[in-house]
mmCIF file of C-alpha atoms in Angstrom:
data_model
loop_
_atom_site.group_PDB
_atom_site.id
_atom_site.type_symbol
_atom_site.label_atom_id
_atom_site.label_comp_id
_atom_site.label_asym_id
_atom_site.label_seq_id
_atom_site.Cartn_x
_atom_site.Cartn_y
_atom_site.Cartn_z
ATOM 1 C CA MET A 251 -19.061 -22.988 -41.496
ATOM 2 C CA LYS A 252 -20.675 -23.648 -37.777
ATOM 3 C CA VAL A 253 -16.757 -24.011 -36.545
ATOM 4 C CA ALA A 254 -16.479 -19.668 -38.443
ATOM 5 C CA VAL A 255 -19.169 -18.742 -36.160
ATOM 6 C CA VAL A 256 -17.860 -20.088 -33.012
ATOM 7 C CA ILE A 257 -14.296 -18.191 -33.625
ATOM 8 C CA SER A 258 -16.554 -15.426 -34.891
ATOM 9 C CA ALA A 259 -18.382 -14.723 -32.045
ATOM 10 C CA LEU A 260 -15.001 -15.760 -29.225
ATOM 11 C CA ALA A 261 -13.423 -12.888 -30.844
ATOM 12 C CA GLY A 262 -16.508 -10.363 -30.700
ATOM 13 C CA ILE A 263 -16.069 -11.322 -26.378
ATOM 14 C CA VAL A 264 -12.313 -11.102 -26.300
ATOM 15 C CA VAL A 265 -12.799 -7.915 -27.863
ATOM 16 C CA GLY A 266 -16.258 -5.804 -26.163
ATOM 17 C CA ALA A 267 -14.009 -7.593 -22.785
ATOM 18 C CA LEU A 268 -10.785 -5.339 -24.025
ATOM 19 C CA ILE A 269 -12.995 -2.389 -24.977
ATOM 20 C CA GLY A 270 -14.284 -2.501 -21.420
ATOM 21 C CA ALA A 271 -10.974 -3.005 -19.366
ATOM 22 C CA LEU A 272 -8.862 -0.267 -21.215
ATOM 23 C CA PHE A 273 -12.226 2.361 -21.485
ATOM 24 C CA LEU A 274 -14.174 1.621 -19.129
ATOM 25 C CA ALA A 275 -12.679 0.668 -16.203
ATOM 26 C CA PRO A 276 -11.058 3.392 -13.408
ATOM 27 C CA ARG A 277 -7.584 3.430 -14.173
ATOM 28 C CA LEU A 278 -4.663 4.927 -12.623
ATOM 29 C CA THR A 279 -1.332 5.217 -14.386
ATOM 30 C CA ASP A 280 1.894 7.646 -14.894
ATOM 31 C CA SER A 281 1.100 9.283 -18.769
ATOM 32 C CA THR A 282 4.623 7.633 -18.913
ATOM 33 C CA SER A 283 4.254 4.169 -18.234
ATOM 34 C CA PRO A 284 5.384 1.626 -20.933
ATOM 35 C CA ALA A 285 1.719 1.176 -20.416
ATOM 36 C CA ALA A 286 0.424 4.305 -20.311
ATOM 37 C CA ALA A 287 -1.240 4.632 -23.482
ATOM 38 C CA VAL A 288 -3.247 1.634 -25.742
ATOM 39 C CA SER A 289 -1.310 1.864 -29.491
ATOM 40 C CA ASP A 290 -2.727 3.336 -32.427
ATOM 41 C CA LYS A 291 -3.588 0.271 -33.604
ATOM 42 C CA GLY A 292 -4.804 -1.539 -31.126
ATOM 43 C CA SER A 293 -5.027 -5.013 -30.724
ATOM 44 C CA SER A 294 -6.665 -7.621 -33.641
ATOM 45 C CA ALA A 295 -9.244 -10.539 -32.189
ATOM 46 C CA ALA A 296 -5.599 -12.295 -33.660
ATOM 47 C CA ASP A 297 -3.407 -10.614 -30.979
ATOM 48 C CA VAL A 298 -4.898 -11.253 -28.443
ATOM 49 C CA ALA A 299 -5.921 -15.271 -29.142
ATOM 50 C CA ALA A 300 -2.652 -15.155 -29.583
ATOM 51 C CA GLU A 301 -0.856 -13.907 -26.740
ATOM 52 C CA PRO A 302 1.133 -16.554 -24.433
ATOM 53 C CA ALA A 303 -0.955 -17.106 -21.313
ATOM 54 C CA VAL A 304 0.314 -15.991 -18.289
ATOM 55 C CA HIS A 305 -0.063 -17.905 -14.951
ATOM 56 C CA TRP A 306 1.883 -16.175 -11.684
ATOM 57 C CA ARG A 307 2.219 -16.637 -8.345
ATOM 58 C CA MET A 308 1.776 -13.550 -5.868
ATOM 59 C CA GLY A 309 2.607 -13.514 -2.573
ATOM 60 C CA SER A 310 0.722 -11.368 -0.195
ATOM 61 C CA ALA A 311 1.336 -10.240 3.091
ATOM 62 C CA TYR A 312 -1.098 -10.434 4.356
ATOM 63 C CA PRO A 313 -3.895 -13.010 4.685
ATOM 64 C CA SER A 314 -7.124 -13.132 2.107
ATOM 65 C CA THR A 315 -9.166 -12.951 5.588
ATOM 66 C CA MET A 316 -8.023 -9.938 6.595
ATOM 67 C CA ALA A 317 -10.185 -6.994 5.594
ATOM 68 C CA ILE A 318 -8.776 -3.947 3.570
ATOM 69 C CA SER A 319 -5.260 -5.189 2.818
ATOM 70 C CA GLY A 320 -5.952 -8.883 2.473
ATOM 71 C CA THR A 321 -9.380 -8.346 0.692
ATOM 72 C CA ALA A 322 -7.907 -5.934 -2.104
ATOM 73 C CA GLY A 323 -5.467 -8.755 -2.414
ATOM 74 C CA LYS A 324 -8.040 -11.423 -3.812
ATOM 75 C CA ARG A 325 -9.991 -9.110 -5.380
ATOM 76 C CA PHE A 326 -7.108 -8.655 -7.878
ATOM 77 C CA GLU A 327 -6.829 -11.750 -8.111
ATOM 78 C CA ARG A 328 -10.241 -12.497 -9.399
ATOM 79 C CA ARG A 329 -10.663 -9.431 -11.255
ATOM 80 C CA ILE A 330 -7.508 -9.267 -13.357
ATOM 81 C CA ALA A 331 -9.147 -13.076 -14.290
ATOM 82 C CA LEU A 332 -12.233 -11.842 -15.413
ATOM 83 C CA VAL A 333 -11.255 -8.800 -17.496
ATOM 84 C CA SER A 334 -8.203 -10.428 -19.206
ATOM 85 C CA ASN A 335 -10.699 -13.365 -19.651
ATOM 86 C CA GLY A 336 -8.628 -16.161 -18.392
ATOM 87 C CA ASN A 337 -5.859 -14.712 -19.934
ATOM 88 C CA ILE A 338 -3.648 -13.677 -16.968
ATOM 89 C CA GLU A 339 -4.321 -16.074 -13.693
ATOM 90 C CA ILE A 340 -2.226 -14.537 -11.180
ATOM 91 C CA ARG A 341 -2.966 -16.860 -8.013
ATOM 92 C CA PHE A 342 -3.317 -15.167 -4.949
ATOM 93 C CA PHE A 343 -0.571 -17.297 -2.002
ATOM 94 C CA GLU A 344 -1.360 -16.622 1.947
ATOM 95 C CA PRO A 345 1.804 -14.996 3.624
ATOM 96 C CA GLY A 346 4.615 -17.831 4.665
ATOM 97 C CA ALA A 347 3.590 -20.139 2.041
ATOM 98 C CA LEU A 348 5.696 -19.344 -0.759
ATOM 99 C CA VAL A 349 8.657 -17.180 1.892
ATOM 100 C CA PRO A 350 8.188 -15.008 4.632
ATOM 101 C CA ALA A 351 6.458 -11.774 4.563
ATOM 102 C CA LEU A 352 9.254 -9.445 4.839
ATOM 103 C CA GLU A 353 11.140 -11.373 2.378
ATOM 104 C CA LEU A 354 8.956 -11.132 -0.674
ATOM 105 C CA PHE A 355 11.184 -8.642 -2.247
ATOM 106 C CA ASP A 356 14.134 -10.125 -2.270
ATOM 107 C CA ALA A 357 11.562 -12.954 -4.197
ATOM 108 C CA VAL A 358 9.613 -11.015 -6.574
ATOM 109 C CA SER A 359 13.538 -9.745 -7.123
ATOM 110 C CA ALA A 360 15.216 -13.196 -7.822
ATOM 111 C CA GLY A 361 12.303 -14.643 -9.724
ATOM 112 C CA SER A 362 11.462 -17.579 -7.083
ATOM 113 C CA VAL A 363 7.972 -15.227 -7.107
ATOM 114 C CA ASP A 364 6.535 -13.800 -10.425
ATOM 115 C CA ALA A 365 4.633 -11.029 -8.503
ATOM 116 C CA SER A 366 3.939 -9.667 -4.319
ATOM 117 C CA PHE A 367 0.844 -8.165 -2.681
ATOM 118 C CA ALA A 368 2.631 -5.924 -0.053
ATOM 119 C CA THR A 369 3.688 -2.303 0.773
ATOM 120 C CA ALA A 370 6.557 -0.819 0.339
ATOM 121 C CA GLY A 371 7.447 0.302 3.865
ATOM 122 C CA TYR A 372 8.274 -3.178 4.332
ATOM 123 C CA TRP A 373 11.839 -3.221 2.876
ATOM 124 C CA ALA A 374 13.151 -0.610 4.525
ATOM 125 C CA GLY A 375 15.946 -2.123 5.359
ATOM 126 C CA LYS A 376 16.806 -2.461 1.924
ATOM 127 C CA VAL A 377 15.356 0.618 -0.242
ATOM 128 C CA PRO A 378 15.063 2.962 2.509
ATOM 129 C CA ALA A 379 13.221 6.199 0.109
ATOM 130 C CA ALA A 380 10.932 3.104 -0.702
ATOM 131 C CA GLN A 381 8.739 4.276 2.655
ATOM 132 C CA PHE A 382 7.779 7.267 1.085
ATOM 133 C CA PHE A 383 5.719 5.265 -1.236
ATOM 134 C CA THR A 384 3.760 3.716 1.342
ATOM 135 C CA THR A 385 3.182 6.954 3.138
ATOM 136 C CA VAL A 386 4.643 9.962 5.562
ATOM 137 C CA PRO A 387 4.461 10.729 8.847
ATOM 138 C CA PHE A 388 2.153 13.973 8.498
ATOM 139 C CA GLY A 389 1.982 13.675 5.079
ATOM 140 C CA PRO A 390 -0.806 13.993 2.437
ATOM 141 C CA ARG A 391 -3.959 12.200 2.353
ATOM 142 C CA LEU A 392 -5.305 10.377 -0.719
ATOM 143 C CA PRO A 393 -6.165 13.003 -3.082
ATOM 144 C CA GLU A 394 -2.843 14.771 -2.564
ATOM 145 C CA THR A 395 -1.185 11.068 -2.888
ATOM 146 C CA LEU A 396 -2.668 10.202 -5.790
ATOM 147 C CA ALA A 397 -1.839 13.508 -7.746
ATOM 148 C CA TRP A 398 2.072 13.137 -6.627
ATOM 149 C CA LEU A 399 2.109 9.761 -7.612
ATOM 150 C CA HIS A 400 1.039 10.209 -11.244
ATOM 151 C CA TYR A 401 1.496 13.855 -11.957
ATOM 152 C CA GLY A 402 4.278 14.894 -9.622
ATOM 153 C CA GLY A 403 6.625 12.426 -10.549
ATOM 154 C CA GLY A 404 6.378 10.420 -7.336
ATOM 155 C CA LEU A 405 5.882 6.735 -9.435
ATOM 156 C CA GLU A 406 8.658 7.492 -11.742
ATOM 157 C CA LEU A 407 11.094 7.757 -8.489
ATOM 158 C CA TRP A 408 9.250 4.932 -7.080
ATOM 159 C CA ARG A 409 10.245 2.560 -9.977
ATOM 160 C CA GLU A 410 13.545 4.351 -10.828
ATOM 161 C CA LEU A 411 14.216 3.202 -6.972
ATOM 162 C CA TYR A 412 13.047 -0.391 -8.038
ATOM 163 C CA ARG A 413 14.334 -0.921 -11.059
ATOM 164 C CA PRO A 414 18.625 -2.163 -10.056
ATOM 165 C CA TYR A 415 16.832 -4.488 -8.404
ATOM 166 C CA ASN A 416 14.974 -6.226 -10.831
ATOM 167 C CA VAL A 417 11.519 -4.667 -9.450
ATOM 168 C CA TYR A 418 8.268 -3.216 -11.681
ATOM 169 C CA PRO A 419 6.063 -1.453 -8.297
ATOM 170 C CA ILE A 420 2.240 -0.973 -9.196
ATOM 171 C CA PRO A 421 0.031 1.361 -6.998
ATOM 172 C CA CYS A 422 -2.211 -1.607 -5.934
ATOM 173 C CA TYR A 423 -4.639 -0.722 -3.190
ATOM 174 C CA MET A 424 -5.003 1.822 -0.290
ATOM 175 C CA ASN A 425 -5.850 2.240 3.068
ATOM 176 C CA ALA A 426 -7.438 5.270 4.981
ATOM 177 C CA ALA A 427 -5.536 7.356 7.792
ATOM 178 C CA GLU A 428 -4.516 4.423 10.936
ATOM 179 C CA GLY A 429 -4.580 4.397 14.445
ATOM 180 C CA SER A 430 -1.231 5.538 16.128
ATOM 181 C CA GLY A 431 -1.578 3.167 18.515
ATOM 182 C CA TRP A 432 -2.442 1.075 21.544
ATOM 183 C CA PHE A 433 -1.148 0.999 25.129
ATOM 184 C CA ARG A 434 -1.879 -1.269 28.337
ATOM 185 C CA HIS A 435 -1.684 2.486 30.027
ATOM 186 C CA PRO A 436 -2.714 5.920 29.470
ATOM 187 C CA ILE A 437 0.116 8.409 27.971
ATOM 188 C CA ASP A 438 0.051 10.519 29.991
ATOM 189 C CA THR A 439 3.347 12.617 28.920
ATOM 190 C CA LEU A 440 6.055 11.851 27.130
ATOM 191 C CA ASP A 441 8.411 11.290 29.777
ATOM 192 C CA ASP A 442 5.166 8.161 29.886
ATOM 193 C CA LEU A 443 7.052 7.146 26.211
ATOM 194 C CA LYS A 444 10.021 6.543 26.886
ATOM 195 C CA GLY A 445 11.604 2.886 26.931
ATOM 196 C CA LEU A 446 8.270 1.109 25.743
ATOM 197 C CA LYS A 447 9.263 -1.509 23.421
ATOM 198 C CA MET A 448 6.307 -0.615 21.002
ATOM 199 C CA ARG A 449 5.983 -2.365 17.461
ATOM 200 C CA PHE A 450 5.845 0.443 14.923
ATOM 201 C CA PHE A 451 6.248 0.830 11.593
ATOM 202 C CA GLY A 452 7.652 3.040 8.630
ATOM 203 C CA LEU A 453 9.547 6.185 9.482
ATOM 204 C CA GLY A 454 7.230 6.854 11.813
ATOM 205 C CA ALA A 455 9.282 4.166 13.741
ATOM 206 C CA ARG A 456 12.186 6.906 13.578
ATOM 207 C CA ALA A 457 10.402 9.475 15.317
ATOM 208 C CA MET A 458 9.014 7.510 18.266
ATOM 209 C CA GLU A 459 12.716 6.197 18.842
ATOM 210 C CA LYS A 460 13.868 10.024 19.398
ATOM 211 C CA LEU A 461 11.576 9.826 22.075
ATOM 212 C CA GLY A 462 13.041 7.097 23.619
ATOM 213 C CA VAL A 463 10.880 4.261 22.100
ATOM 214 C CA SER A 464 12.150 0.863 21.776
ATOM 215 C CA THR A 465 10.937 -0.055 18.035
ATOM 216 C CA GLN A 466 10.577 -2.771 15.980
ATOM 217 C CA LEU A 467 8.937 -4.000 12.618
ATOM 218 C CA LEU A 468 7.179 -7.049 12.709
ATOM 219 C CA ALA A 469 4.261 -8.275 10.113
ATOM 220 C CA GLY A 470 0.228 -8.382 10.843
ATOM 221 C CA GLY A 471 0.394 -12.082 11.985
ATOM 222 C CA ASP A 472 3.479 -11.658 15.153
ATOM 223 C CA ILE A 473 1.976 -8.532 16.678
ATOM 224 C CA TYR A 474 -0.768 -9.976 19.057
ATOM 225 C CA PRO A 475 1.453 -13.388 20.688
ATOM 226 C CA ALA A 476 4.383 -10.429 21.114
ATOM 227 C CA LEU A 477 1.872 -8.643 22.679
ATOM 228 C CA GLU A 478 0.598 -11.510 25.265
ATOM 229 C CA LEU A 479 4.522 -12.111 25.686
ATOM 230 C CA GLY A 480 5.432 -8.949 26.710
ATOM 231 C CA THR A 481 7.952 -8.852 24.098
ATOM 232 C CA ILE A 482 6.402 -5.620 23.711
ATOM 233 C CA ASP A 483 4.269 -3.480 25.569
ATOM 234 C CA ALA A 484 2.480 -1.292 22.599
ATOM 235 C CA THR A 485 1.839 -1.269 19.210
ATOM 236 C CA GLU A 486 0.184 0.058 16.029
ATOM 237 C CA PHE A 487 -0.792 -1.824 12.950
ATOM 238 C CA SER A 488 -3.601 0.146 10.757
ATOM 239 C CA MET A 489 -6.493 1.142 10.955
ATOM 240 C CA PRO A 490 -9.767 0.643 13.467
ATOM 241 C CA VAL A 491 -11.243 -2.823 11.627
ATOM 242 C CA LEU A 492 -7.715 -3.892 11.092
ATOM 243 C CA ASP A 493 -7.024 -3.673 14.346
ATOM 244 C CA GLU A 494 -9.779 -5.182 15.759
ATOM 245 C CA GLY A 495 -9.634 -8.164 13.788
ATOM 246 C CA LEU A 496 -6.271 -9.227 15.433
ATOM 247 C CA GLY A 497 -7.704 -8.893 18.682
ATOM 248 C CA PHE A 498 -5.091 -5.915 20.341
ATOM 249 C CA GLN A 499 -8.425 -5.023 22.265
ATOM 250 C CA GLU A 500 -7.931 -8.033 24.779
ATOM 251 C CA ILE A 501 -4.387 -7.081 25.747
ATOM 252 C CA ALA A 502 -4.350 -3.653 25.495
ATOM 253 C CA LYS A 503 -7.489 -0.764 26.299
ATOM 254 C CA ASN A 504 -6.311 2.422 25.271
ATOM 255 C CA TYR A 505 -6.217 3.298 21.536
ATOM 256 C CA TYR A 506 -4.912 6.171 20.861
ATOM 257 C CA PHE A 507 -5.723 8.849 17.498
ATOM 258 C CA PRO A 508 -4.976 10.846 14.966
ATOM 259 C CA GLY A 509 -2.310 8.113 13.155
ATOM 260 C CA TRP A 510 0.483 10.983 12.522
ATOM 261 C CA HIS A 511 2.827 8.454 11.316
ATOM 262 C CA GLN A 512 0.345 7.048 8.009
ATOM 263 C CA PRO A 513 -2.237 9.701 6.959
ATOM 264 C CA ASP A 514 -3.572 7.026 4.256
ATOM 265 C CA SER A 515 -1.496 4.250 2.880
ATOM 266 C CA VAL A 516 -0.563 3.678 -0.671
ATOM 267 C CA GLY A 517 -0.286 -0.541 -1.142
ATOM 268 C CA GLU A 518 2.088 -2.352 -3.826
ATOM 269 C CA LEU A 519 2.054 -4.593 -6.627
ATOM 270 C CA ASN A 520 5.896 -5.654 -7.235
ATOM 271 C CA VAL A 521 6.312 -7.818 -10.245
ATOM 272 C CA ASN A 522 9.640 -9.286 -10.811
ATOM 273 C CA LEU A 523 10.563 -6.957 -14.237
ATOM 274 C CA ASP A 524 11.482 -9.572 -16.226
ATOM 275 C CA ARG A 525 7.952 -11.003 -16.289
ATOM 276 C CA TRP A 526 6.675 -7.325 -16.791
ATOM 277 C CA ASN A 527 8.742 -6.972 -19.919
ATOM 278 C CA ALA A 528 7.389 -9.936 -21.182
ATOM 279 C CA LEU A 529 3.810 -8.803 -20.942
ATOM 280 C CA THR A 530 2.071 -7.632 -23.820
ATOM 281 C CA GLU A 531 1.493 -4.258 -24.235
ATOM 282 C CA ARG A 532 -2.151 -4.984 -23.899
ATOM 283 C CA GLN A 533 -1.412 -7.283 -20.876
ATOM 284 C CA GLN A 534 0.542 -4.860 -19.155
ATOM 285 C CA ALA A 535 -2.625 -2.463 -19.286
ATOM 286 C CA LEU A 536 -4.948 -4.366 -17.966
ATOM 287 C CA ILE A 537 -2.778 -5.431 -14.809
ATOM 288 C CA GLU A 538 -2.466 -1.521 -14.200
ATOM 289 C CA THR A 539 -6.168 -1.068 -15.146
ATOM 290 C CA VAL A 540 -6.964 -3.359 -12.138
ATOM 291 C CA CYS A 541 -4.484 -2.113 -10.032
ATOM 292 C CA GLY A 542 -5.978 1.496 -10.347
ATOM 293 C CA ASP A 543 -9.633 0.060 -9.764
ATOM 294 C CA ASN A 544 -8.502 -1.862 -6.596
ATOM 295 C CA ILE A 545 -7.642 1.592 -5.068
ATOM 296 C CA ILE A 546 -10.840 2.778 -5.523
ATOM 297 C CA ALA A 547 -12.368 -0.014 -4.711
ATOM 298 C CA SER A 548 -9.964 -0.788 -0.966
ATOM 299 C CA TRP A 549 -9.838 3.393 -0.345
ATOM 300 C CA ALA A 550 -13.655 3.467 -0.639
ATOM 301 C CA ASP A 551 -13.754 -0.022 1.500
ATOM 302 C CA SER A 552 -11.550 1.832 4.342
ATOM 303 C CA GLU A 553 -13.642 4.934 4.608
ATOM 304 C CA ALA A 554 -16.463 3.093 5.035
ATOM 305 C CA SER A 555 -15.276 0.275 7.539
ATOM 306 C CA GLN A 556 -14.376 2.590 10.414
ATOM 307 C CA PHE A 557 -16.658 2.915 12.522
ATOM 308 C CA GLY A 558 -18.162 0.232 13.571
ATOM 309 C CA PRO A 559 -15.235 -1.583 14.884
ATOM 310 C CA LEU A 560 -14.600 1.448 16.682
ATOM 311 C CA GLN A 561 -18.306 1.794 18.677
ATOM 312 C CA ARG A 562 -17.752 -2.323 18.786
ATOM 313 C CA LEU A 563 -14.305 -1.098 20.556
ATOM 314 C CA GLN A 564 -15.756 1.280 23.098
ATOM 315 C CA THR A 565 -18.218 -1.636 24.278
ATOM 316 C CA GLN A 566 -15.772 -3.739 25.191
ATOM 317 C CA GLY A 567 -13.755 -0.983 27.618
ATOM 318 C CA VAL A 568 -11.461 0.132 25.278
ATOM 319 C CA VAL A 569 -10.949 4.097 25.581
ATOM 320 C CA LEU A 570 -10.672 6.147 22.581
ATOM 321 C CA HIS A 571 -7.422 8.803 22.534
ATOM 322 C CA ARG A 572 -6.597 11.926 20.733
ATOM 323 C CA TRP A 573 -3.358 12.822 21.737
ATOM 324 C CA PRO A 574 -2.917 16.848 22.621
ATOM 325 C CA LYS A 575 -1.295 19.113 20.370
ATOM 326 C CA GLU A 576 2.210 18.893 22.656
ATOM 327 C CA PHE A 577 1.952 15.487 22.376
ATOM 328 C CA LEU A 578 1.542 15.811 18.015
ATOM 329 C CA GLU A 579 4.213 18.688 18.194
ATOM 330 C CA ALA A 580 6.496 16.600 19.917
ATOM 331 C CA PHE A 581 5.952 13.820 17.286
ATOM 332 C CA HIS A 582 6.834 16.062 14.123
ATOM 333 C CA LYS A 583 9.299 17.942 15.361
ATOM 334 C CA ALA A 584 11.174 14.110 16.059
ATOM 335 C CA TRP A 585 9.834 13.711 12.107
ATOM 336 C CA GLU A 586 11.523 16.637 10.438
ATOM 337 C CA GLU A 587 14.729 15.809 12.428
ATOM 338 C CA VAL A 588 14.819 12.339 10.885
ATOM 339 C CA ARG A 589 13.880 13.312 7.402
ATOM 340 C CA ALA A 590 17.073 16.014 7.756
ATOM 341 C CA GLU A 591 19.421 13.055 8.706
ATOM 342 C CA GLU A 592 18.346 10.198 6.659
ATOM 343 C CA SER A 593 18.232 13.069 3.956
ATOM 344 C CA ALA A 594 21.819 14.321 4.927
ATOM 345 C CA THR A 595 23.102 10.568 4.219
ATOM 346 C CA ASP A 596 21.468 8.940 1.495
ATOM 347 C CA PRO A 597 20.873 10.759 -1.950
ATOM 348 C CA ASP A 598 17.739 8.693 -2.793
ATOM 349 C CA PHE A 599 16.464 8.846 0.127
ATOM 350 C CA ALA A 600 16.516 13.019 -0.209
ATOM 351 C CA ARG A 601 15.815 12.993 -3.729
ATOM 352 C CA VAL A 602 12.022 11.684 -2.900
ATOM 353 C CA SER A 603 12.151 13.718 0.042
ATOM 354 C CA ASP A 604 12.764 16.573 -1.771
ATOM 355 C CA SER A 605 10.416 15.766 -4.316
ATOM 356 C CA LEU A 606 6.810 15.034 -2.252
ATOM 357 C CA ALA A 607 8.046 18.395 -0.129
ATOM 358 C CA ALA A 608 7.757 20.692 -3.329
ATOM 359 C CA PHE A 609 5.097 19.171 -4.344
ATOM 360 C CA HIS A 610 3.312 19.360 -1.306
ATOM 361 C CA GLU A 611 4.388 23.196 -1.161
ATOM 362 C CA GLU A 612 3.146 23.425 -4.261
ATOM 363 C CA TYR A 613 -0.483 22.044 -4.179
ATOM 364 C CA ARG A 614 -0.676 24.416 -0.608
ATOM 365 C CA ILE A 615 -2.635 27.247 -2.672
ATOM 366 C CA TRP A 616 -5.635 24.479 -4.263
ATOM 367 C CA ARG A 617 -5.560 22.802 -0.454
ATOM 368 C CA ASP A 618 -5.934 25.666 1.060
ATOM 369 C CA LEU A 619 -9.143 27.551 -1.021
ATOM 370 C CA SER A 620 -10.776 24.103 -2.144
ATOM 371 C CA ALA A 621 -11.033 22.949 1.923
ATOM 372 C CA LEU A 622 -14.499 23.533 3.755
ATOM 373 C CA PRO A 623 -13.242 24.306 7.855
ATOM 374 C CA ASN A 624 -14.136 22.352 10.409
#
């Protein structure tokens, strides 16, 4: 009798946790996903108890000590264990502990790593169109981005592009708008950009190249040494809170805004598709639920964390600059040229670009009417 009582109590706890996770936690998922809807018959306590435990290794592109991007990965690790009552363990591994950060996509694809916590722009060499799922130059901010992903077909395209690589992507965190770059000297004319060696990310890098900048992609931890050694002359990386933590202000004192190349950015949890398909529907729903919650938490954190670093940077001699209109116009023109060139040679790039552009145009009437004047 005592054993029966204990089992009954445990079953009640599990069912309670399931209800809370599925119906109370914030959730962002597309309506067409297999995990988007809970089955009509639900999951019985016996079904939950019989689920196989999940023990995955998740490689991160960001150290756990890095604000927002790194802490979001650790938060995901904790929250998925909590809401699954320990049934799902997805262990966070520091960059390089499993494979180098820029090799995570291949490792997840092959199944040597179960999952990764990174951003789609890192795989531009393999899937150029994936860059749209991180951010796009002069693109939308968070509300419009999420609307396109979940209700404008963006997430369907994302998963379609990754499917041949045996990878299942889930939006799992977001960063606020970034800074545009750190420079040793003020940039007074467009000619001052010519010949600079600069770390630059994503689609914006191609636009900068059209203006005479030599760009390369470096993982976050490799940027400071490259600046210090003179391998690069300038860099962009992320938001002020992250840039400050990497110490760029010790070498470059001119910090430019706005981050036209990354207005807001999305981060992804990538899962090996075979591992994903082996999960129960409930387990899939729990992972997507926690990622939805992680998006809210990380974006709120990133918006609340920028003004303090900016104030501190100024006390360290950093000069904050805002790009003049003629610079922004030049960046935009260069980006449109890149968009046209890439679309002409890559059908997948063209499909994603056209999808986002069409949604952006449809969204315009609401954006213009709902926004307060500055």
